[in-house]
């Protein structure tokens, strides 16, 4: 009884975590959150505004949302998008559904283990240059600090840092917002929750084939990725994959298994965006799939599309901040 009461008290404490309530279906536990960057409504609201703000790029032309569009499940629709000044992009932007649960971010960077660690990469990274803020980190304070509403939002989000505006707080707020980019309402999710009719018979056959044909060995778990790196094709000089970070010859040509959630909306596919259809992406794996299995597999992949997610107003470009229209 005492134990039960203690457990109940713990649950209450968790539920009463200040300022933030997860919107997740029953049975889905909240994602891990680093102790140094607790969730709060103020931080998420700030991170959302920043995610959609092109002032975060050197020439004011690119926001995170330029390459991560909600209607494409937070991917975009081009193979690779140039960064500021037209610097060519190297890789295809992945979708961000449930990115809070992934601890190996991007196609080939084992050091990007959290959203906080990753967020500075698009802002200040040089290979390739995306938002071009390397060496211009003071600009965050100058540009955002010029706006009284942003100053208020940073003060509310980071009271323990006196509302400081710098690369660290910008990255922390972006990470908090991205943790709310959750997708659990695809037909596949409903099917897993016991709604047998949620997937068509063809998609159910695809789900079976996905398991028996070995897809699920790598595209495993609720996010359909083992978060591990595999070499599926010959090594290409332009992008040799994981070896670029680790320097280990065995890592040449290895890329992280992408999540397949909302894959229907994130095309073109493959780390370089060169697969123009899901059929083509499936066909590029080294173990050939029988042609008659492909339609069912594709129907299953379509069953991973969450229509609620791509229209959820909480994730859309904010229309207001501090009570005023943006
Ligand atoms: C110019 C296009 C572009 C912009 C702008 C951009 N990204 Fe990305 N994003 C990409 C690409 C391309 C990748 C894959 C990079 C790789 O694998 O090396 C990526 C990967 C990611 C990932 C990893 C997703 C996963 O599944 O592992 C996250 C998270 C992310 N971006 C967040 C952001 C945030 C936050 C911003 C704004 C600060 C941003 N991105 C701006 C193109 C962009
Ligand atoms: C050995 C591990 C492994 C197996 C088995 C596997 N995949 Fe993949 N899959 C990957 C990796 C790694 C990538 C990324 C390749 C790249 O971009 O270079 C990928 C990419 C994909 C993509 C493109 C996703 C995107 O967003 O670009 C689809 C679709 C896909 N796989 C479906 C399948 C299906 C269906 C099967 C079973 C027939 C399967 N995979 C089996 C590891 C695997």
mmCIF file of C-alpha atoms and ligand atoms in Angstrom:
data_model
loop_
_atom_site.group_PDB
_atom_site.id
_atom_site.type_symbol
_atom_site.label_atom_id
_atom_site.label_comp_id
_atom_site.label_asym_id
_atom_site.label_seq_id
_atom_site.Cartn_x
_atom_site.Cartn_y
_atom_site.Cartn_z
ATOM 1 C CA UNK A 1 0.000 0.000 0.000
ATOM 2 C CA UNK A 2 2.780 2.426 0.964
ATOM 3 C CA UNK A 3 4.548 1.547 -2.286
ATOM 4 C CA UNK A 4 1.371 2.120 -4.244
ATOM 5 C CA UNK A 5 0.894 5.519 -2.630
ATOM 6 C CA UNK A 6 4.505 6.446 -3.365
ATOM 7 C CA UNK A 7 4.030 5.397 -6.981
ATOM 8 C CA UNK A 8 0.846 7.469 -7.203
ATOM 9 C CA UNK A 9 2.669 10.478 -5.764
ATOM 10 C CA UNK A 10 5.441 10.090 -8.365
ATOM 11 C CA UNK A 11 2.930 9.972 -11.187
ATOM 12 C CA UNK A 12 1.308 13.136 -9.812
ATOM 13 C CA UNK A 13 4.681 14.859 -9.653
ATOM 14 C CA UNK A 14 5.395 13.937 -13.267
ATOM 15 C CA UNK A 15 1.969 15.123 -14.362
ATOM 16 C CA UNK A 16 2.504 18.414 -12.564
ATOM 17 C CA UNK A 17 5.875 19.161 -14.254
ATOM 18 C CA UNK A 18 5.731 22.951 -14.506
ATOM 19 C CA UNK A 19 4.410 24.480 -17.663
ATOM 20 C CA UNK A 20 4.270 21.543 -20.017
ATOM 21 C CA UNK A 21 1.745 18.817 -20.817
ATOM 22 C CA UNK A 22 2.488 16.290 -23.548
ATOM 23 C CA UNK A 23 -0.271 15.612 -26.071
ATOM 24 C CA UNK A 24 0.336 11.892 -26.651
ATOM 25 C CA UNK A 25 -2.047 8.983 -27.057
ATOM 26 C CA UNK A 26 -2.492 6.501 -24.204
ATOM 27 C CA UNK A 27 0.374 4.064 -23.986
ATOM 28 C CA UNK A 28 2.970 6.407 -25.546
ATOM 29 C CA UNK A 29 5.511 7.523 -22.953
ATOM 30 C CA UNK A 30 6.925 11.050 -23.322
ATOM 31 C CA UNK A 31 10.323 11.278 -25.029
ATOM 32 C CA UNK A 32 13.505 11.766 -23.017
ATOM 33 C CA UNK A 33 14.222 15.413 -22.177
ATOM 34 C CA UNK A 34 17.701 16.542 -21.052
ATOM 35 C CA UNK A 35 17.699 17.798 -17.444
ATOM 36 C CA UNK A 36 19.417 21.005 -18.552
ATOM 37 C CA UNK A 37 16.631 21.893 -20.986
ATOM 38 C CA UNK A 38 13.318 21.130 -19.344
ATOM 39 C CA UNK A 39 10.125 21.639 -21.328
ATOM 40 C CA UNK A 40 7.886 24.650 -20.771
ATOM 41 C CA UNK A 41 5.080 26.205 -22.781
ATOM 42 C CA UNK A 42 7.059 29.456 -23.021
ATOM 43 C CA UNK A 43 10.115 27.669 -24.434
ATOM 44 C CA UNK A 44 8.082 25.703 -26.969
ATOM 45 C CA UNK A 45 6.292 28.849 -28.128
ATOM 46 C CA UNK A 46 9.630 30.615 -28.570
ATOM 47 C CA UNK A 47 11.180 27.638 -30.361
ATOM 48 C CA UNK A 48 8.249 27.479 -32.732
ATOM 49 C CA UNK A 49 8.591 31.144 -33.657
ATOM 50 C CA UNK A 50 12.349 30.690 -34.188
ATOM 51 C CA UNK A 51 11.815 27.570 -36.330
ATOM 52 C CA UNK A 52 9.782 29.658 -38.789
ATOM 53 C CA UNK A 53 12.005 32.774 -38.679
ATOM 54 C CA UNK A 54 14.367 33.441 -41.620
ATOM 55 C CA UNK A 55 16.208 36.031 -39.472
ATOM 56 C CA UNK A 56 18.120 33.030 -38.168
ATOM 57 C CA UNK A 57 20.016 32.862 -41.487
ATOM 58 C CA UNK A 58 22.797 35.243 -42.500
ATOM 59 C CA UNK A 59 20.951 36.826 -45.439
ATOM 60 C CA UNK A 60 17.438 36.432 -44.060
ATOM 61 C CA UNK A 61 16.339 33.991 -46.774
ATOM 62 C CA UNK A 62 16.210 30.625 -44.959
ATOM 63 C CA UNK A 63 14.304 29.435 -41.912
ATOM 64 C CA UNK A 64 14.419 25.899 -40.533
ATOM 65 C CA UNK A 65 10.946 25.590 -42.042
ATOM 66 C CA UNK A 66 12.285 26.349 -45.544
ATOM 67 C CA UNK A 67 13.710 22.825 -45.660
ATOM 68 C CA UNK A 68 11.411 21.288 -43.033
ATOM 69 C CA UNK A 69 7.841 22.064 -44.183
ATOM 70 C CA UNK A 70 4.899 20.793 -42.166
ATOM 71 C CA UNK A 71 2.942 19.715 -45.274
ATOM 72 C CA UNK A 72 5.867 17.460 -46.221
ATOM 73 C CA UNK A 73 6.003 15.981 -42.705
ATOM 74 C CA UNK A 74 8.814 18.496 -42.017
ATOM 75 C CA UNK A 75 10.940 17.386 -44.966
ATOM 76 C CA UNK A 76 10.829 19.302 -48.250
ATOM 77 C CA UNK A 77 10.103 18.367 -51.826
ATOM 78 C CA UNK A 78 13.501 18.802 -53.471
ATOM 79 C CA UNK A 79 16.459 16.409 -53.653
ATOM 80 C CA UNK A 80 18.892 18.766 -51.933
ATOM 81 C CA UNK A 81 18.244 22.428 -51.195
ATOM 82 C CA UNK A 82 20.979 25.043 -51.473
ATOM 83 C CA UNK A 83 21.922 26.986 -48.353
ATOM 84 C CA UNK A 84 22.372 30.769 -48.196
ATOM 85 C CA UNK A 85 24.364 32.278 -51.092
ATOM 86 C CA UNK A 86 23.292 29.309 -53.193
ATOM 87 C CA UNK A 87 25.830 26.952 -51.571
ATOM 88 C CA UNK A 88 24.846 23.522 -52.915
ATOM 89 C CA UNK A 89 23.228 21.176 -50.393
ATOM 90 C CA UNK A 90 24.707 17.740 -49.834
ATOM 91 C CA UNK A 91 21.807 15.683 -48.500
ATOM 92 C CA UNK A 92 18.048 15.344 -48.625
ATOM 93 C CA UNK A 93 16.169 16.870 -45.694
ATOM 94 C CA UNK A 94 14.565 14.116 -43.601
ATOM 95 C CA UNK A 95 11.132 14.509 -42.026
ATOM 96 C CA UNK A 96 11.047 15.403 -38.332
ATOM 97 C CA UNK A 97 8.153 13.226 -37.082
ATOM 98 C CA UNK A 98 8.962 11.936 -33.591
ATOM 99 C CA UNK A 99 12.519 13.216 -33.857
ATOM 100 C CA UNK A 100 12.456 13.585 -30.042
ATOM 101 C CA UNK A 101 12.833 9.814 -29.760
ATOM 102 C CA UNK A 102 15.817 9.538 -32.123
ATOM 103 C CA UNK A 103 19.234 9.671 -30.515
ATOM 104 C CA UNK A 104 21.293 9.456 -33.698
ATOM 105 C CA UNK A 105 20.305 12.416 -35.748
ATOM 106 C CA UNK A 106 21.037 13.036 -39.446
ATOM 107 C CA UNK A 107 22.179 10.433 -41.964
ATOM 108 C CA UNK A 108 25.722 10.064 -40.751
ATOM 109 C CA UNK A 109 26.740 11.937 -37.598
ATOM 110 C CA UNK A 110 27.060 9.739 -34.498
ATOM 111 C CA UNK A 111 27.887 12.843 -32.406
ATOM 112 C CA UNK A 112 24.441 14.388 -33.033
ATOM 113 C CA UNK A 113 22.799 12.552 -30.155
ATOM 114 C CA UNK A 114 20.284 15.211 -29.107
ATOM 115 C CA UNK A 115 18.308 18.045 -30.653
ATOM 116 C CA UNK A 116 20.294 20.518 -28.531
ATOM 117 C CA UNK A 117 23.576 19.212 -29.948
ATOM 118 C CA UNK A 118 22.209 19.181 -33.489
ATOM 119 C CA UNK A 119 20.469 22.585 -33.751
ATOM 120 C CA UNK A 120 23.676 24.656 -34.157
ATOM 121 C CA UNK A 121 24.649 22.565 -37.224
ATOM 122 C CA UNK A 122 22.191 24.069 -39.719
ATOM 123 C CA UNK A 123 22.766 27.520 -38.175
ATOM 124 C CA UNK A 124 26.565 27.625 -38.166
ATOM 125 C CA UNK A 125 27.674 24.483 -40.026
ATOM 126 C CA UNK A 126 30.101 24.883 -42.915
ATOM 127 C CA UNK A 127 29.891 21.511 -44.657
ATOM 128 C CA UNK A 128 27.589 22.360 -46.273
ATOM 129 C CA UNK A 129 26.748 25.965 -45.366
ATOM 130 C CA UNK A 130 23.003 26.049 -44.671
ATOM 131 C CA UNK A 131 21.990 29.145 -42.702
ATOM 132 C CA UNK A 132 25.447 30.717 -42.777
ATOM 133 C CA UNK A 133 25.731 32.094 -39.228
ATOM 134 C CA UNK A 134 29.273 30.852 -38.515
ATOM 135 C CA UNK A 135 31.236 33.744 -37.016
ATOM 136 C CA UNK A 136 28.028 35.801 -36.844
ATOM 137 C CA UNK A 137 26.700 34.356 -33.560
ATOM 138 C CA UNK A 138 26.386 37.860 -32.054
ATOM 139 C CA UNK A 139 23.770 38.573 -34.698
ATOM 140 C CA UNK A 140 21.234 36.433 -32.799
ATOM 141 C CA UNK A 141 21.268 38.870 -29.878
ATOM 142 C CA UNK A 142 21.368 41.906 -32.178
ATOM 143 C CA UNK A 143 18.562 40.868 -34.550
ATOM 144 C CA UNK A 144 16.228 39.062 -32.190
ATOM 145 C CA UNK A 145 17.006 41.412 -29.289
ATOM 146 C CA UNK A 146 15.851 44.357 -31.436
ATOM 147 C CA UNK A 147 12.315 42.974 -31.102
ATOM 148 C CA UNK A 148 10.646 43.666 -27.729
ATOM 149 C CA UNK A 149 8.383 40.649 -28.124
ATOM 150 C CA UNK A 150 11.355 38.301 -28.671
ATOM 151 C CA UNK A 151 13.054 39.804 -25.583
ATOM 152 C CA UNK A 152 9.949 39.037 -23.558
ATOM 153 C CA UNK A 153 9.713 35.506 -24.982
ATOM 154 C CA UNK A 154 13.371 34.737 -24.151
ATOM 155 C CA UNK A 155 12.905 36.147 -20.633
ATOM 156 C CA UNK A 156 9.921 33.863 -20.055
ATOM 157 C CA UNK A 157 11.584 30.821 -21.617
ATOM 158 C CA UNK A 158 14.969 31.209 -19.906
ATOM 159 C CA UNK A 159 14.444 32.941 -16.541
ATOM 160 C CA UNK A 160 17.484 31.073 -15.143
ATOM 161 C CA UNK A 161 19.657 32.779 -17.796
ATOM 162 C CA UNK A 162 18.012 36.192 -17.441
ATOM 163 C CA UNK A 163 16.532 35.791 -20.887
ATOM 164 C CA UNK A 164 19.920 35.756 -22.591
ATOM 165 C CA UNK A 165 19.752 35.549 -26.397
ATOM 166 C CA UNK A 166 22.624 33.519 -27.843
ATOM 167 C CA UNK A 167 23.313 30.389 -29.876
ATOM 168 C CA UNK A 168 22.787 28.185 -26.780
ATOM 169 C CA UNK A 169 19.346 29.526 -25.881
ATOM 170 C CA UNK A 170 18.259 29.653 -29.536
ATOM 171 C CA UNK A 171 19.303 25.987 -29.923
ATOM 172 C CA UNK A 172 17.617 25.010 -26.637
ATOM 173 C CA UNK A 173 14.303 26.620 -27.636
ATOM 174 C CA UNK A 174 14.445 25.034 -31.110
ATOM 175 C CA UNK A 175 15.067 21.650 -29.470
ATOM 176 C CA UNK A 176 12.078 22.075 -27.141
ATOM 177 C CA UNK A 177 9.763 22.938 -30.045
ATOM 178 C CA UNK A 178 11.054 20.040 -32.147
ATOM 179 C CA UNK A 179 10.242 17.628 -29.278
ATOM 180 C CA UNK A 180 6.604 18.548 -29.795
ATOM 181 C CA UNK A 181 6.701 17.484 -33.488
ATOM 182 C CA UNK A 182 5.048 14.183 -32.642
ATOM 183 C CA UNK A 183 3.108 11.910 -34.975
ATOM 184 C CA UNK A 184 1.068 9.011 -33.588
ATOM 185 C CA UNK A 185 -2.134 9.075 -35.612
ATOM 186 C CA UNK A 186 -1.318 7.210 -38.805
ATOM 187 C CA UNK A 187 -3.532 4.271 -39.810
ATOM 188 C CA UNK A 188 -0.608 2.056 -38.710
ATOM 189 C CA UNK A 189 -0.684 3.595 -35.207
ATOM 190 C CA UNK A 190 -4.436 3.110 -35.005
ATOM 191 C CA UNK A 191 -3.990 -0.472 -36.220
ATOM 192 C CA UNK A 192 -1.421 -1.066 -33.468
ATOM 193 C CA UNK A 193 -3.862 0.363 -30.931
ATOM 194 C CA UNK A 194 -6.299 -2.378 -31.914
ATOM 195 C CA UNK A 195 -8.349 -0.745 -34.682
ATOM 196 C CA UNK A 196 -8.103 -3.675 -37.071
ATOM 197 C CA UNK A 197 -9.881 -1.888 -39.911
ATOM 198 C CA UNK A 198 -7.453 1.061 -39.901
ATOM 199 C CA UNK A 199 -5.167 -0.605 -42.474
ATOM 200 C CA UNK A 200 -6.550 -1.948 -45.760
ATOM 201 C CA UNK A 201 -6.080 -5.684 -46.410
ATOM 202 C CA UNK A 202 -3.311 -4.849 -48.914
ATOM 203 C CA UNK A 203 -1.516 -2.655 -46.352
ATOM 204 C CA UNK A 204 -1.886 -5.424 -43.743
ATOM 205 C CA UNK A 205 -0.293 -7.832 -46.205
ATOM 206 C CA UNK A 206 2.455 -5.226 -46.674
ATOM 207 C CA UNK A 207 2.959 -5.050 -42.920
ATOM 208 C CA UNK A 208 3.414 -8.823 -42.871
ATOM 209 C CA UNK A 209 5.846 -8.732 -45.811
ATOM 210 C CA UNK A 210 7.731 -5.866 -44.153
ATOM 211 C CA UNK A 211 8.461 -8.270 -41.301
ATOM 212 C CA UNK A 212 9.047 -11.527 -43.198
ATOM 213 C CA UNK A 213 11.137 -9.914 -45.969
ATOM 214 C CA UNK A 214 13.479 -8.459 -43.343
ATOM 215 C CA UNK A 215 12.685 -4.745 -43.764
ATOM 216 C CA UNK A 216 11.858 -4.543 -40.058
ATOM 217 C CA UNK A 217 15.356 -5.760 -39.163
ATOM 218 C CA UNK A 218 16.622 -2.261 -39.924
ATOM 219 C CA UNK A 219 13.370 -0.267 -40.039
ATOM 220 C CA UNK A 220 12.514 -1.491 -36.549
ATOM 221 C CA UNK A 221 10.506 -0.264 -33.571
ATOM 222 C CA UNK A 222 7.844 2.443 -33.439
ATOM 223 C CA UNK A 223 9.884 4.838 -35.614
ATOM 224 C CA UNK A 224 10.836 2.184 -38.171
ATOM 225 C CA UNK A 225 14.550 2.763 -37.704
ATOM 226 C CA UNK A 226 17.199 0.884 -35.738
ATOM 227 C CA UNK A 227 19.139 4.177 -35.565
ATOM 228 C CA UNK A 228 22.129 2.286 -36.918
ATOM 229 C CA UNK A 229 24.273 2.773 -40.018
ATOM 230 C CA UNK A 230 24.284 0.464 -43.044
ATOM 231 C CA UNK A 231 26.029 0.363 -46.394
ATOM 232 C CA UNK A 232 23.499 -0.410 -49.104
ATOM 233 C CA UNK A 233 25.404 0.833 -52.145
ATOM 234 C CA UNK A 234 28.938 1.414 -53.374
ATOM 235 C CA UNK A 235 30.820 4.312 -51.766
ATOM 236 C CA UNK A 236 30.570 7.653 -53.565
ATOM 237 C CA UNK A 237 33.329 10.243 -53.323
ATOM 238 C CA UNK A 238 30.924 13.192 -53.071
ATOM 239 C CA UNK A 239 29.347 11.828 -49.887
ATOM 240 C CA UNK A 240 31.159 8.852 -48.387
ATOM 241 C CA UNK A 241 28.771 8.730 -45.388
ATOM 242 C CA UNK A 242 29.697 7.848 -41.814
ATOM 243 C CA UNK A 243 33.449 7.703 -42.497
ATOM 244 C CA UNK A 244 33.303 11.486 -42.923
ATOM 245 C CA UNK A 245 32.695 11.753 -39.156
ATOM 246 C CA UNK A 246 34.507 8.719 -37.769
ATOM 247 C CA UNK A 247 37.443 8.338 -40.169
ATOM 248 C CA UNK A 248 37.033 4.551 -39.911
ATOM 249 C CA UNK A 249 37.388 2.801 -43.272
ATOM 250 C CA UNK A 250 34.616 0.333 -42.342
ATOM 251 C CA UNK A 251 32.216 3.276 -42.143
ATOM 252 C CA UNK A 252 32.599 4.257 -45.797
ATOM 253 C CA UNK A 253 29.213 4.342 -47.521
ATOM 254 C CA UNK A 254 27.235 3.790 -44.322
ATOM 255 C CA UNK A 255 24.128 5.878 -43.654
ATOM 256 C CA UNK A 256 21.630 5.820 -40.806
ATOM 257 C CA UNK A 257 18.407 3.952 -41.453
ATOM 258 C CA UNK A 258 15.803 6.685 -41.934
ATOM 259 C CA UNK A 259 12.495 6.641 -40.064
ATOM 260 C CA UNK A 260 9.710 5.663 -42.452
ATOM 261 C CA UNK A 261 6.965 7.572 -40.626
ATOM 262 C CA UNK A 262 5.112 9.723 -43.175
ATOM 263 C CA UNK A 263 7.541 8.487 -45.865
ATOM 264 C CA UNK A 264 4.824 9.059 -48.469
ATOM 265 C CA UNK A 265 5.183 12.832 -47.871
ATOM 266 C CA UNK A 266 8.953 13.206 -47.556
ATOM 267 C CA UNK A 267 10.061 12.489 -51.132
ATOM 268 C CA UNK A 268 12.245 12.538 -53.042
ATOM 269 C CA UNK A 269 13.977 9.821 -51.024
ATOM 270 C CA UNK A 270 17.438 8.504 -50.184
ATOM 271 C CA UNK A 271 20.217 10.443 -48.431
ATOM 272 C CA UNK A 272 20.821 12.411 -51.628
ATOM 273 C CA UNK A 273 17.206 12.628 -52.747
ATOM 274 C CA UNK A 274 17.902 10.613 -55.909
ATOM 275 C CA UNK A 275 15.085 8.069 -55.432
ATOM 276 C CA UNK A 276 12.032 9.585 -57.107
ATOM 277 C CA UNK A 277 9.454 7.132 -55.787
ATOM 278 C CA UNK A 278 8.995 4.764 -52.868
ATOM 279 C CA UNK A 279 9.194 1.899 -55.368
ATOM 280 C CA UNK A 280 12.587 3.157 -56.536
ATOM 281 C CA UNK A 281 13.800 3.538 -52.920
ATOM 282 C CA UNK A 282 12.734 -0.032 -52.121
ATOM 283 C CA UNK A 283 14.455 -1.283 -55.291
ATOM 284 C CA UNK A 284 17.776 0.289 -54.298
ATOM 285 C CA UNK A 285 18.289 -2.039 -51.331
ATOM 286 C CA UNK A 286 20.786 -4.823 -52.029
ATOM 287 C CA UNK A 287 18.349 -7.658 -51.247
ATOM 288 C CA UNK A 288 15.962 -7.659 -54.183
ATOM 289 C CA UNK A 289 12.239 -7.556 -53.457
ATOM 290 C CA UNK A 290 9.955 -9.602 -55.719
ATOM 291 C CA UNK A 291 8.004 -7.289 -58.009
ATOM 292 C CA UNK A 292 4.695 -8.751 -56.829
ATOM 293 C CA UNK A 293 5.510 -7.781 -53.214
ATOM 294 C CA UNK A 294 6.112 -4.107 -53.984
ATOM 295 C CA UNK A 295 2.469 -2.849 -54.161
ATOM 296 C CA UNK A 296 1.682 -4.277 -50.715
ATOM 297 C CA UNK A 297 4.879 -2.837 -49.230
ATOM 298 C CA UNK A 298 4.037 0.571 -50.695
ATOM 299 C CA UNK A 299 0.459 0.304 -49.348
ATOM 300 C CA UNK A 300 1.940 -0.396 -45.927
ATOM 301 C CA UNK A 301 4.267 2.620 -46.234
ATOM 302 C CA UNK A 302 1.244 4.775 -47.148
ATOM 303 C CA UNK A 303 -0.353 3.482 -43.943
ATOM 304 C CA UNK A 304 2.402 5.340 -42.056
ATOM 305 C CA UNK A 305 1.042 8.720 -43.194
ATOM 306 C CA UNK A 306 -0.475 10.753 -40.363
ATOM 307 C CA UNK A 307 -2.898 13.301 -41.889
ATOM 308 C CA UNK A 308 -3.531 14.916 -38.498
ATOM 309 C CA UNK A 309 0.175 15.631 -38.030
ATOM 310 C CA UNK A 310 0.625 17.631 -41.231
ATOM 311 C CA UNK A 311 -2.339 19.873 -40.419
ATOM 312 C CA UNK A 312 -1.893 20.179 -36.628
ATOM 313 C CA UNK A 313 -2.157 23.947 -35.978
ATOM 314 C CA UNK A 314 0.169 23.670 -32.947
ATOM 315 C CA UNK A 315 3.042 22.863 -35.302
ATOM 316 C CA UNK A 316 2.220 25.407 -38.005
ATOM 317 C CA UNK A 317 3.841 28.798 -38.579
ATOM 318 C CA UNK A 318 2.647 30.925 -35.641
ATOM 319 C CA UNK A 319 0.330 33.767 -36.597
ATOM 320 C CA UNK A 320 0.727 35.727 -33.379
ATOM 321 C CA UNK A 321 3.359 36.497 -30.779
ATOM 322 C CA UNK A 322 2.864 38.603 -27.649
ATOM 323 C CA UNK A 323 -0.771 39.038 -28.684
ATOM 324 C CA UNK A 324 0.124 40.728 -31.977
ATOM 325 C CA UNK A 325 -0.075 39.394 -35.526
ATOM 326 C CA UNK A 326 3.375 38.481 -36.870
HETATM 327 C C1 LIG B 1 19.016 24.247 -46.365
HETATM 328 C C2 LIG B 1 18.076 23.266 -45.846
HETATM 329 C C3 LIG B 1 17.984 23.069 -44.351
HETATM 330 C C4 LIG B 1 17.763 24.024 -43.382
HETATM 331 C C5 LIG B 1 17.644 25.527 -43.544
HETATM 332 C C6 LIG B 1 17.645 23.300 -42.138
HETATM 333 N N1 LIG B 1 17.777 21.955 -42.342
HETATM 334 FE FE1 LIG B 1 17.581 20.479 -40.964
HETATM 335 N N2 LIG B 1 18.242 19.130 -42.288
HETATM 336 C C7 LIG B 1 18.543 19.400 -43.606
HETATM 337 C C8 LIG B 1 19.234 18.263 -44.179
HETATM 338 C C9 LIG B 1 19.758 18.162 -45.599
HETATM 339 C C10 LIG B 1 19.364 17.305 -43.151
HETATM 340 C C11 LIG B 1 20.097 15.955 -43.226
HETATM 341 C C12 LIG B 1 21.549 16.288 -42.880
HETATM 342 C C13 LIG B 1 22.467 15.093 -42.843
HETATM 343 O O1 LIG B 1 22.016 13.971 -42.849
HETATM 344 O O2 LIG B 1 23.673 15.333 -42.773
HETATM 345 C C14 LIG B 1 18.704 17.884 -41.988
HETATM 346 C C15 LIG B 1 18.559 17.205 -40.769
HETATM 347 C C16 LIG B 1 17.917 17.735 -39.665
HETATM 348 C C17 LIG B 1 17.617 17.017 -38.457
HETATM 349 C C18 LIG B 1 17.888 15.536 -38.206
HETATM 350 C C19 LIG B 1 16.637 14.730 -38.502
HETATM 351 C C20 LIG B 1 16.850 13.234 -38.395
HETATM 352 O O3 LIG B 1 15.948 12.472 -38.760
HETATM 353 O O4 LIG B 1 17.904 12.788 -37.968
HETATM 354 C C21 LIG B 1 17.024 17.904 -37.606
HETATM 355 C C22 LIG B 1 16.527 17.622 -36.210
HETATM 356 C C23 LIG B 1 16.972 19.185 -38.283
HETATM 357 N N3 LIG B 1 17.513 19.042 -39.542
HETATM 358 C C24 LIG B 1 16.503 20.361 -37.716
HETATM 359 C C25 LIG B 1 16.709 21.622 -38.293
HETATM 360 C C26 LIG B 1 16.558 22.880 -37.579
HETATM 361 C C27 LIG B 1 16.154 23.042 -36.144
HETATM 362 C C28 LIG B 1 16.851 23.878 -38.480
HETATM 363 C C29 LIG B 1 16.919 25.373 -38.237
HETATM 364 C C30 LIG B 1 17.854 25.811 -37.226
HETATM 365 C C31 LIG B 1 17.164 23.218 -39.743
HETATM 366 N N4 LIG B 1 17.087 21.858 -39.579
HETATM 367 C C32 LIG B 1 17.450 23.909 -40.907
HETATM 368 C C33 LIG B 1 18.238 20.552 -44.295
HETATM 369 C C34 LIG B 1 18.008 21.777 -43.671
HETATM 370 C C1 LIG B 2 20.171 -3.521 -43.855
HETATM 371 C C2 LIG B 2 19.216 -2.567 -43.327
HETATM 372 C C3 LIG B 2 17.966 -2.270 -44.144
HETATM 373 C C4 LIG B 2 17.011 -3.166 -44.595
HETATM 374 C C5 LIG B 2 16.975 -4.670 -44.406
HETATM 375 C C6 LIG B 2 16.016 -2.364 -45.280
HETATM 376 N N1 LIG B 2 16.361 -1.040 -45.240
HETATM 377 FE FE1 LIG B 2 15.315 0.469 -46.102
HETATM 378 N N2 LIG B 2 16.860 1.729 -45.697
HETATM 379 C C7 LIG B 2 17.991 1.418 -44.982
HETATM 380 C C8 LIG B 2 18.918 2.525 -45.046
HETATM 381 C C9 LIG B 2 20.279 2.592 -44.382
HETATM 382 C C10 LIG B 2 18.307 3.503 -45.842
HETATM 383 C C11 LIG B 2 18.915 4.856 -46.251
HETATM 384 C C12 LIG B 2 19.774 4.649 -47.476
HETATM 385 C C13 LIG B 2 20.360 5.927 -48.022
HETATM 386 O O1 LIG B 2 19.682 6.977 -47.973
HETATM 387 O O2 LIG B 2 21.496 5.905 -48.479
HETATM 388 C C14 LIG B 2 17.006 2.982 -46.206
HETATM 389 C C15 LIG B 2 16.052 3.685 -46.957
HETATM 390 C C16 LIG B 2 14.768 3.245 -47.201
HETATM 391 C C17 LIG B 2 13.717 4.032 -47.800
HETATM 392 C C18 LIG B 2 13.847 5.501 -48.203
HETATM 393 C C19 LIG B 2 13.540 6.358 -47.014
HETATM 394 C C20 LIG B 2 13.857 7.808 -47.188
HETATM 395 O O3 LIG B 2 13.242 8.631 -46.462
HETATM 396 O O4 LIG B 2 14.726 8.176 -47.985
HETATM 397 C C21 LIG B 2 12.607 3.241 -47.880
HETATM 398 C C22 LIG B 2 11.241 3.643 -48.436
HETATM 399 C C23 LIG B 2 12.962 1.946 -47.355
HETATM 400 N N3 LIG B 2 14.280 1.991 -46.934
HETATM 401 C C24 LIG B 2 12.113 0.863 -47.266
HETATM 402 C C25 LIG B 2 12.578 -0.448 -47.003
HETATM 403 C C26 LIG B 2 11.790 -1.649 -47.257
HETATM 404 C C27 LIG B 2 10.375 -1.685 -47.765
HETATM 405 C C28 LIG B 2 12.595 -2.700 -46.908
HETATM 406 C C29 LIG B 2 12.311 -4.183 -47.059
HETATM 407 C C30 LIG B 2 12.048 -4.633 -48.404
HETATM 408 C C31 LIG B 2 13.848 -2.150 -46.418
HETATM 409 N N4 LIG B 2 13.798 -0.786 -46.515
HETATM 410 C C32 LIG B 2 14.892 -2.893 -45.911
HETATM 411 C C33 LIG B 2 18.223 0.227 -44.306
HETATM 412 C C34 LIG B 2 17.545 -0.954 -44.567
#
